[in-house]
Tab-separated table of C-alpha atoms in Angstrom:
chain	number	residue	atom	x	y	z
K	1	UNK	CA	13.834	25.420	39.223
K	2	UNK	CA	11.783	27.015	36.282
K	3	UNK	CA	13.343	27.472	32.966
K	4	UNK	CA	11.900	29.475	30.398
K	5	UNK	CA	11.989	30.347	26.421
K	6	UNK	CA	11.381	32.727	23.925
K	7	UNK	CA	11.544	31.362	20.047
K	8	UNK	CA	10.855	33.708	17.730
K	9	UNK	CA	10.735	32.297	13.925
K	10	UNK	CA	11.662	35.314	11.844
K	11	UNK	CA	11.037	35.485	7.483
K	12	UNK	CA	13.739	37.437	6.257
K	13	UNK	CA	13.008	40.803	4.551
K	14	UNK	CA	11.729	41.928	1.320
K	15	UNK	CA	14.105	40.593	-1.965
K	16	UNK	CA	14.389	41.914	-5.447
K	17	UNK	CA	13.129	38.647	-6.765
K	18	UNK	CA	9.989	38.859	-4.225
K	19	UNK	CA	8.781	42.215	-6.015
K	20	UNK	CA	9.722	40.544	-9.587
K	21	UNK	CA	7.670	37.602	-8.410
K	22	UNK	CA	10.051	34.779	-9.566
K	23	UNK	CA	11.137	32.162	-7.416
K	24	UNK	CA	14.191	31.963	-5.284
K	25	UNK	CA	14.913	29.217	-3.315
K	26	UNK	CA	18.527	28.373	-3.107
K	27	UNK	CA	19.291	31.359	-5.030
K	28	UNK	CA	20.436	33.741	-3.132
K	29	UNK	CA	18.710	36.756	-3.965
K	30	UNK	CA	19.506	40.057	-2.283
K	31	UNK	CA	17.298	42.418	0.170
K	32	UNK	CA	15.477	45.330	-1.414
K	33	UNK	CA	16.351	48.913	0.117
K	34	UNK	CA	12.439	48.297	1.296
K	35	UNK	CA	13.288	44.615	3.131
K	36	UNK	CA	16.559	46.104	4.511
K	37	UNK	CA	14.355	48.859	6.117
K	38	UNK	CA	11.879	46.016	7.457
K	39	UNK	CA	14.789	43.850	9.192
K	40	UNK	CA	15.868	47.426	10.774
K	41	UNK	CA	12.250	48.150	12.304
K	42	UNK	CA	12.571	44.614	13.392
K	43	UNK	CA	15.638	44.571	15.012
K	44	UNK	CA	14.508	47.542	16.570
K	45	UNK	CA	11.311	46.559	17.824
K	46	UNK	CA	12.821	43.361	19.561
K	47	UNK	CA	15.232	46.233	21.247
K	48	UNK	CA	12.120	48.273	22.477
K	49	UNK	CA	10.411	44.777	23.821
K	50	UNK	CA	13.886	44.442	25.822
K	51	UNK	CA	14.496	40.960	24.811
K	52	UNK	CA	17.820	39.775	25.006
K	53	UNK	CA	18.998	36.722	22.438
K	54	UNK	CA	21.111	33.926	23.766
K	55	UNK	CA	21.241	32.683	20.281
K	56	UNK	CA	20.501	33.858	16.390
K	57	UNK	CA	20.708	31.411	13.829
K	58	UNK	CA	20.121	31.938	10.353
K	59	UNK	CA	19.853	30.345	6.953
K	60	UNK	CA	23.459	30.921	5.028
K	61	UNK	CA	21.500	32.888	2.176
K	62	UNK	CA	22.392	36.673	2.273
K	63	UNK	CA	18.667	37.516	2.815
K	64	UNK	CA	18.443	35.492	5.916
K	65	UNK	CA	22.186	36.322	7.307
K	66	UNK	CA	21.393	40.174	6.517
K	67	UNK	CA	18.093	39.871	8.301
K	68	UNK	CA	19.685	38.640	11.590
K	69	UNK	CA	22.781	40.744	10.829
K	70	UNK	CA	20.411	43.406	11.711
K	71	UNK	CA	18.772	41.691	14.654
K	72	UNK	CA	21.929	41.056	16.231
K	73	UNK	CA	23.318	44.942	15.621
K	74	UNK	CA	20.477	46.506	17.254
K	75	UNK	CA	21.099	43.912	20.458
K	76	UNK	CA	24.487	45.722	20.568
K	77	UNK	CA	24.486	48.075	23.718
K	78	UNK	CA	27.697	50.005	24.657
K	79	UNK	CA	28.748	50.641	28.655
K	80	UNK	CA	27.547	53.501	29.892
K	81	UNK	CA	26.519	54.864	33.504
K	82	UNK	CA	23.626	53.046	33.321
K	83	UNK	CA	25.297	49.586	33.063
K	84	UNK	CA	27.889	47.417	31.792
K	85	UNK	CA	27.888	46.872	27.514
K	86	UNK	CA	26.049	43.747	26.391
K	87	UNK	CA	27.843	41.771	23.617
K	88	UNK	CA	25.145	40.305	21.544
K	89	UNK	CA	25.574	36.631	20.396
K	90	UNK	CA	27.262	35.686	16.992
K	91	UNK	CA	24.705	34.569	13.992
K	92	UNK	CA	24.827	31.003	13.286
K	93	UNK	CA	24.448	30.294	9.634
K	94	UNK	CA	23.102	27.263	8.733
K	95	UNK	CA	22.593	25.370	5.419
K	96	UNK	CA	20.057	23.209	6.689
K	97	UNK	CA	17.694	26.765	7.178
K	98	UNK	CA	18.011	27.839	3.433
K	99	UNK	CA	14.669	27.864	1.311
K	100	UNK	CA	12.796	25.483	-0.662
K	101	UNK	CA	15.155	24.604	-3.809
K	102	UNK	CA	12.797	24.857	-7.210
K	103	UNK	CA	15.023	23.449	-9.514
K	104	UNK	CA	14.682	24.268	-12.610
K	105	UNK	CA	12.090	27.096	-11.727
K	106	UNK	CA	14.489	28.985	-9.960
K	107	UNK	CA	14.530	32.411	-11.018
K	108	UNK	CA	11.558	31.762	-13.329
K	109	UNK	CA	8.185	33.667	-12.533
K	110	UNK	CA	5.636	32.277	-10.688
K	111	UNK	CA	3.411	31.562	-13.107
K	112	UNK	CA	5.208	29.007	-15.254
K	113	UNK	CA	5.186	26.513	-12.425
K	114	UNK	CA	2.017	26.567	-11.985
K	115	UNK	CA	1.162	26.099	-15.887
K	116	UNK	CA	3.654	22.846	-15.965
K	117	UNK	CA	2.171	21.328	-13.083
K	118	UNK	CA	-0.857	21.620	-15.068
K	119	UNK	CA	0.773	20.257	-17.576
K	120	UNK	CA	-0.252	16.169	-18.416
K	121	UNK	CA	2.611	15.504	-19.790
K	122	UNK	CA	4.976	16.963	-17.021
K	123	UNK	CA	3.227	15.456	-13.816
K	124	UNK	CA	5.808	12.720	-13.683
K	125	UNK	CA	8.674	15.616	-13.674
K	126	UNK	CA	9.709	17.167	-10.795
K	127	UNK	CA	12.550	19.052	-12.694
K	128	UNK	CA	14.639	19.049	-9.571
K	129	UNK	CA	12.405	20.627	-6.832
K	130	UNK	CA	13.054	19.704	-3.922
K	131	UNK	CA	10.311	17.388	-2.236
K	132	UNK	CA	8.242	17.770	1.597
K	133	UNK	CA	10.293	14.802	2.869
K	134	UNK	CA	13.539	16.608	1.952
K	135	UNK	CA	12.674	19.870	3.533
K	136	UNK	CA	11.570	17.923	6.704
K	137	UNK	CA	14.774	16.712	7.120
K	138	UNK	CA	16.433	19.588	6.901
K	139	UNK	CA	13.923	20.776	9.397
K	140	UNK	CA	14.714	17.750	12.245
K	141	UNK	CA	18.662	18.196	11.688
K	142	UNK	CA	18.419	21.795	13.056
K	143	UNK	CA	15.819	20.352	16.094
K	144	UNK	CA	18.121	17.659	16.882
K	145	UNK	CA	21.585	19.222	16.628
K	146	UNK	CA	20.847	22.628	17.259
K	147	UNK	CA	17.735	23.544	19.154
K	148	UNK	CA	16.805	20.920	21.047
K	149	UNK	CA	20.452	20.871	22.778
K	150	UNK	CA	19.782	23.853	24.057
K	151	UNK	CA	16.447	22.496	25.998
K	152	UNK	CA	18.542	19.688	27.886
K	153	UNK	CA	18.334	19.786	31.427
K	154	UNK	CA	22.383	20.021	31.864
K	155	UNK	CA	22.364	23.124	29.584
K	156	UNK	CA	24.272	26.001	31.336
K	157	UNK	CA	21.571	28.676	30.337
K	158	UNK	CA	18.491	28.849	32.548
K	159	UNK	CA	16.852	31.003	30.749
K	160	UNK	CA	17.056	31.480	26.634
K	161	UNK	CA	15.823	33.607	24.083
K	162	UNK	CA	16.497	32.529	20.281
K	163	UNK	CA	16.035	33.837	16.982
K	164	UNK	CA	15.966	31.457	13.929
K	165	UNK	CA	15.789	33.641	10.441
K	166	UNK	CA	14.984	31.725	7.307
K	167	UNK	CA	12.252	31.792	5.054
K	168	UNK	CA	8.551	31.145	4.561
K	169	UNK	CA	8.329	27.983	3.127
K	170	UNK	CA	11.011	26.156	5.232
K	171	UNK	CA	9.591	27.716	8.587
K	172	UNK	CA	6.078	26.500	7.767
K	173	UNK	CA	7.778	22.808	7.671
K	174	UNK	CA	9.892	23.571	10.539
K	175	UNK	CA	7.383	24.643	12.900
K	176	UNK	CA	5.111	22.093	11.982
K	177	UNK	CA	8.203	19.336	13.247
K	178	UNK	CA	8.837	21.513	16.241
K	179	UNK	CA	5.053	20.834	17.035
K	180	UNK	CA	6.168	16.477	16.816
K	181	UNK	CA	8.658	17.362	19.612
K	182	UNK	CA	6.231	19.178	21.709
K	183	UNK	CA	4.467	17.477	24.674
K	184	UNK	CA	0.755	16.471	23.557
K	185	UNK	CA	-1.516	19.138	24.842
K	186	UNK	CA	0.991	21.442	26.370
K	187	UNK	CA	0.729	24.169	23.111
K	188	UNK	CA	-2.050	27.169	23.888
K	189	UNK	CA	-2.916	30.215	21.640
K	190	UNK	CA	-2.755	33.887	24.004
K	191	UNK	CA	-6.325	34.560	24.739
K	192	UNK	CA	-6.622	37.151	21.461
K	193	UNK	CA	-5.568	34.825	19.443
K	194	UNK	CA	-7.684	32.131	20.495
K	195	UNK	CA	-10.692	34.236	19.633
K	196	UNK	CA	-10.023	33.747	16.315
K	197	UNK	CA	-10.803	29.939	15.156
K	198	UNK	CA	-8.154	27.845	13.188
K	199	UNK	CA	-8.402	24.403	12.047
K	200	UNK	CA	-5.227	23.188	13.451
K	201	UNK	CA	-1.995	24.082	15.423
K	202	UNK	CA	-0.449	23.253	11.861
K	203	UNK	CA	-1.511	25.539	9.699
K	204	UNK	CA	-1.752	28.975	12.087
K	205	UNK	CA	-0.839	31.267	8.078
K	206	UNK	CA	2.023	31.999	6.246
K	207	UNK	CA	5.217	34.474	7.249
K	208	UNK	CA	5.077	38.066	5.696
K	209	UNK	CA	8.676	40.136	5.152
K	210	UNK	CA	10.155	40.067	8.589
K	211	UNK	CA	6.919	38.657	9.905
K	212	UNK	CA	7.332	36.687	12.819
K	213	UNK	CA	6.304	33.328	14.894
K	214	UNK	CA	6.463	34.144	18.757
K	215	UNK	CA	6.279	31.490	21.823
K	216	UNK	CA	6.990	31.828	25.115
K	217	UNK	CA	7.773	28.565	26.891
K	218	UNK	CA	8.659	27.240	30.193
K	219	UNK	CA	9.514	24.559	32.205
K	220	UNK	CA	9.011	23.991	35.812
K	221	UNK	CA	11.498	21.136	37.573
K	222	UNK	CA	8.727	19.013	40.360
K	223	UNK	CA	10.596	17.638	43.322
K	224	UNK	CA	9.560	14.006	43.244
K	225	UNK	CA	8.300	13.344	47.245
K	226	UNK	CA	9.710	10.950	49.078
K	227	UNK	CA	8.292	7.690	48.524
K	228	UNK	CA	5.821	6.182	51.343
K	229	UNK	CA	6.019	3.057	52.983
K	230	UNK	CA	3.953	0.492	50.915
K	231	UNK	CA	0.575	-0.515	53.051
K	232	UNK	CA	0.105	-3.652	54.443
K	233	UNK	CA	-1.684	-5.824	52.929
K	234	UNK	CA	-5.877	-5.749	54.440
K	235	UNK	CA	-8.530	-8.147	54.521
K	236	UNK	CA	-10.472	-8.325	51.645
K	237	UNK	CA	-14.319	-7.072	52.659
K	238	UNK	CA	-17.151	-6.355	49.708
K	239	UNK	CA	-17.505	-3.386	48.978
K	240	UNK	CA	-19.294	-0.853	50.518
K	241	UNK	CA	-21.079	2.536	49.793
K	242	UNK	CA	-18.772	4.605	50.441
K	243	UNK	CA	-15.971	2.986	48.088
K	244	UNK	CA	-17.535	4.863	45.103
K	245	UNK	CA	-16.407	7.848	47.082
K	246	UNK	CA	-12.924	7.165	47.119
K	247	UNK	CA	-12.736	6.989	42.867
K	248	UNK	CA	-11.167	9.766	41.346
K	249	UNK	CA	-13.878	12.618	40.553
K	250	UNK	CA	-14.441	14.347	36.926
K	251	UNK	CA	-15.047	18.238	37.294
K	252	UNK	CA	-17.623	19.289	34.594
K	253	UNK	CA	-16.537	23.144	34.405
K	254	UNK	CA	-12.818	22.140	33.487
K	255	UNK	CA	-11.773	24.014	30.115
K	256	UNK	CA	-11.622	21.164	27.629
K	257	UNK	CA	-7.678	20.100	26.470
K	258	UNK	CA	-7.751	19.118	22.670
K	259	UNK	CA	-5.793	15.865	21.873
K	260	UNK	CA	-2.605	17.276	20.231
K	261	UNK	CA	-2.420	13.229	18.376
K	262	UNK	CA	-5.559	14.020	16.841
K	263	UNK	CA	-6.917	15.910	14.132
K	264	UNK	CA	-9.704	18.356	14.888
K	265	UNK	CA	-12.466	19.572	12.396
K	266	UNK	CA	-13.011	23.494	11.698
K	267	UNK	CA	-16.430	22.985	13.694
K	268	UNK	CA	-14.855	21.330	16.371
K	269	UNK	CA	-12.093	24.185	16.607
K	270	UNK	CA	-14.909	26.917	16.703
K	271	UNK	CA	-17.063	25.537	19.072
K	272	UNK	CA	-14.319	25.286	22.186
K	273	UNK	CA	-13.557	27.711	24.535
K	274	UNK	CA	-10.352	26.208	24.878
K	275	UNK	CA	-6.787	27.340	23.740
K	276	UNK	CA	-5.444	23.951	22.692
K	277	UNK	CA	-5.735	23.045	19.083
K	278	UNK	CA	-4.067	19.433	17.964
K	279	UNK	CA	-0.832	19.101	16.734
K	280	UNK	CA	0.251	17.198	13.479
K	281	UNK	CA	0.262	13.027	13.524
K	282	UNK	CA	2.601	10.900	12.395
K	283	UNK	CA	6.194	10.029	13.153
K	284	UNK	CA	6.285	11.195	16.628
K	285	UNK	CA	8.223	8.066	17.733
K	286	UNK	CA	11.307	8.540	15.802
K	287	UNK	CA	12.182	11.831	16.917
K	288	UNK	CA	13.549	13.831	20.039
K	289	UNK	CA	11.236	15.487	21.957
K	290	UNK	CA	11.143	18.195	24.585
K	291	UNK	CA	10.924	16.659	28.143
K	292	UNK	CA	7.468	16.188	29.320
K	293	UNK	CA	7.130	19.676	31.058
K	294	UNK	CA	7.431	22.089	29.088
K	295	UNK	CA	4.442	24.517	27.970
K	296	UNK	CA	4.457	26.641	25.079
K	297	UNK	CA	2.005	29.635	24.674
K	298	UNK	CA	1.728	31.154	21.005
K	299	UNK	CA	1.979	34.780	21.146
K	300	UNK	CA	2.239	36.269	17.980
K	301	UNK	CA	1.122	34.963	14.532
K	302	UNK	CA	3.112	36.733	11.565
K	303	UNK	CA	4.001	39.329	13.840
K	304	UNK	CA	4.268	42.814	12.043
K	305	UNK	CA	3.885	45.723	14.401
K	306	UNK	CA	6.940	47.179	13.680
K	307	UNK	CA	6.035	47.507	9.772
K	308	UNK	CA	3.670	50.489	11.146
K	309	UNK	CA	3.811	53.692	9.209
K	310	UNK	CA	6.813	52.400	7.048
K	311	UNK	CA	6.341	53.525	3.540
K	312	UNK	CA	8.215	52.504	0.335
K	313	UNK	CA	10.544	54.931	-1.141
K	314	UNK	CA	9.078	56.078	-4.481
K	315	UNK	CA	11.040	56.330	-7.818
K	316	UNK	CA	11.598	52.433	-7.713
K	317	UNK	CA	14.347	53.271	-5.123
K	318	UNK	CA	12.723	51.000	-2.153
K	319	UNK	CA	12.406	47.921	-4.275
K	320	UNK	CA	16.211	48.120	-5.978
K	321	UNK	CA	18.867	46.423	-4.473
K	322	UNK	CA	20.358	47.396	-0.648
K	323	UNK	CA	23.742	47.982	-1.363
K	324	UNK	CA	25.792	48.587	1.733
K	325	UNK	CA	28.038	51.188	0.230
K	326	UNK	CA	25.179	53.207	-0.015
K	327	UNK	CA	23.797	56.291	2.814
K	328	UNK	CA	20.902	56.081	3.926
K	329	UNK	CA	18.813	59.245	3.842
K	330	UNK	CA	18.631	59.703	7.405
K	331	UNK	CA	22.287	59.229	8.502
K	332	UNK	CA	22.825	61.855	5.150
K	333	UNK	CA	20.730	64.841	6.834
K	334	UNK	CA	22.021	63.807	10.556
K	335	UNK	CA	25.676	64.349	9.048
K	336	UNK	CA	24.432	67.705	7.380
K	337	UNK	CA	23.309	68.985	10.393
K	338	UNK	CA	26.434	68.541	12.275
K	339	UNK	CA	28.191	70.303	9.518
C-alpha cells in the first residue's frame, strides 16, 4: 500500500510590530489589516490547489492561530448538488510552535540587540533570550508527540495533508530537526528548484509573511518475498573467470545521491546534476525517525504566489491593526449593491 503526504510549513502574516521593526517573540503581537489580507490569499490559494488538510496546527500566538483560522475557513465547503459539505479539521494550538522568546528585547527595535551584542561588556548576558538548544526542543516535542504519530504505520489515515503555522525563526529550527528524522538520501529538490544551487538541505532561506515550505512525501509498503530454501553447501573449487562476473556491477550514468550525514561544499552543490543535497549531522541517534521508506520531494521554497497583485491599503490603513469588528471594503460594496 502507498501512503502519501503533504506538509506545508506556513509563517504567519504580516504584524504591527513587523512594520515597527521591533521584536516579538512570545509577545503576542496582532496581524496588520495587510497580514490578515495575506493569510486570506493563502487560505485561498490552498482552496484553488484543491488540497484538503487532515490536520492544522498552529502556534497559540494570535498571529499564528489567526493565520490558520483563515486556512481552515476557506477549507470550509457547504453541501450542495455537487457533493456532500466537507468539515474542515479543528486548529491545534500549540505552545511548543510559538516564536523565539528575546527576553528582555522584546518589543525593543531591532537595532538595540544588535548594538549590545556588540557590546564587550554584555557578551556574557543573554538577558533572557532564549537559546538554539531550547528552541530545538521545542522543535522535537512537536515531531515526537505530534507529527511523527501521524506517520506510524497503524495510523488510520492513508493519506494526510497538514498545515503547521508558526513563525520564521522557530520553523527554520524545526525543519532543520524534521531533516534528523528523515531517511539519509531520501530528500530531493523539484527539478526548478534544483537548478538553482544551495549549500545545504539546511539552510534552503528564510519564511516571508504567509510564505510557505511545501513537500510532498510518500511511502510505498514492499511485500517481503518468501524466503528461499538455503543452498547446500558446494565443493570449494578456485576460482574461475567467470566469478568476477557474478559481483555486483556499478553503472557509471547513475545520477549521483549526496550523503544526507555529510556536509557538502557550495562547489560541490553546484557542480551535481543531482537533486539530493545533505542533511544536518549530529544527534540523529537520539531521536525518532520516519521509517526507512519514505521520500520527500521539496516543492516550494517560501512559497508566495498568492501575494500576486496584492497591494497595501494607503493612508497607513493596511499596516494598523485587523480588528475583527471591522468591514472589509469588499463585503461593504457587495452589501451596497444588494441594497
Amino acid at each position: 500500500m502507498k501512503r502519501q503526504a503533504k506538509l506545508f510549513l506556513v509563517r504567519h502574516g504580516e504584524t504591527v510590530d513587523n512594520v515597527a521593526q521591533v521584536y516579538a517573540g512570545s509577545r503576542d503581537s496582532a496581524l496588520t489589516n495587510h497580514g490578515y489580507q495575506q493569510a486570506t490569499r493563502l487560505g485561498q490559494h490552498f482552496k484553488v490547489l484543491d488540497l484538503s488538510f487532515t490536520h492544522i496546527f498552529s502556534s497559540h500566538l494570535q498571529r499564528a492561530v489567526k493565520t490558520a483560522g483563515l486556512i481552515r475557513e476557506a477549507q470550509s465547503v457547504p453541501a450542495s448538488e455537487h457533493g456532500p459539505a466537507r468539515a474542515s479539521p479543528t486548529v491545534i494550538e500549540l505552545p511548543v510552535l510559538m516564536e523565539k522568546d528575546f527576553g528582555a528585547y522584546e518589543g525593543k527595535k531591532f537595532h538595540e540587540l544588535r548594538a549590545d551584542q556588540s557590546a564587550p561588556e554584555n557578551s556574557g548576558d543573554n538577558k533572557g533570550v532564549e537559546s538554539r538548544t531550547s528552541m530545538s526542543g521545542r522543535a522535537d516535542k512537536f515531531l515526537d508527540e505530534h507529527l511523527l504519530p501521524l506517520f506510524d504505520g497503524a495510523a488510520s489515515e492513508p493519506d494526510l495533508c497538514i498545515a503547521i503555522v508558526s513563525h520564521g525563526m522557530l520553523l527554520s529550527v524545526l525543519w532543520k530537526r524534521l531533516l534528523l528524522r528523515l531517511p539519509p538520501n531520501s530528500v530531493t529538490l523539484a527539478p526548478e528548484l534544483a537548478a538553482h544551487a544551495r549549500n545545504s538541505l539546511e539552510h534552503l532561506g528564510g519564511w516571508s509573511n504567509t510564505g510557505f515550505l511545501e513537500l510532498h512525501m510518500s511511502m510505498e509498503h514492499v511485500t517481503q518475498p518468501h524466503p528461499e530454501p538455503e543452498p547446500q553447501p558446494k565443493p570449494i573449487s578456485s576460482p574461475s573467470a567467470n566469478d568476477s562476473d557474478q559481483s555486483p556491477k556499478t553503472e557509471t550514468n547513475s545520477p549521483q545521491i549526496l550523503n544526507h550525514d555529510s556536509a557538502v561544499r557550495e562547489s560541490e552543490v553546484a557542480q551535481t546534476t543531482d537533486a539530493s543535497i545533505s542533511a544536518p549531522t549530529g544527534g540523529q541517534s537520539s531521536c525518532k525517525k520516519f521509517d526507512s521508506t519514505w521520500t520527500t520531494v521539496i516543492l516550494t521554497v517560501n512559497g508566495k504566489d498568492h501575494l500576486k497583485g496584492l497591494k497595501r491599503t494607503g493612508g497607513g490603513v493596511g499596516s494598523s491593526r485587523h480588528d475583527d469588528s471591522q468591514k472589509s471594503i469588499e463585503s461593504f460594496f457587495k452589501r451596497r449593491k444588494l441594497e
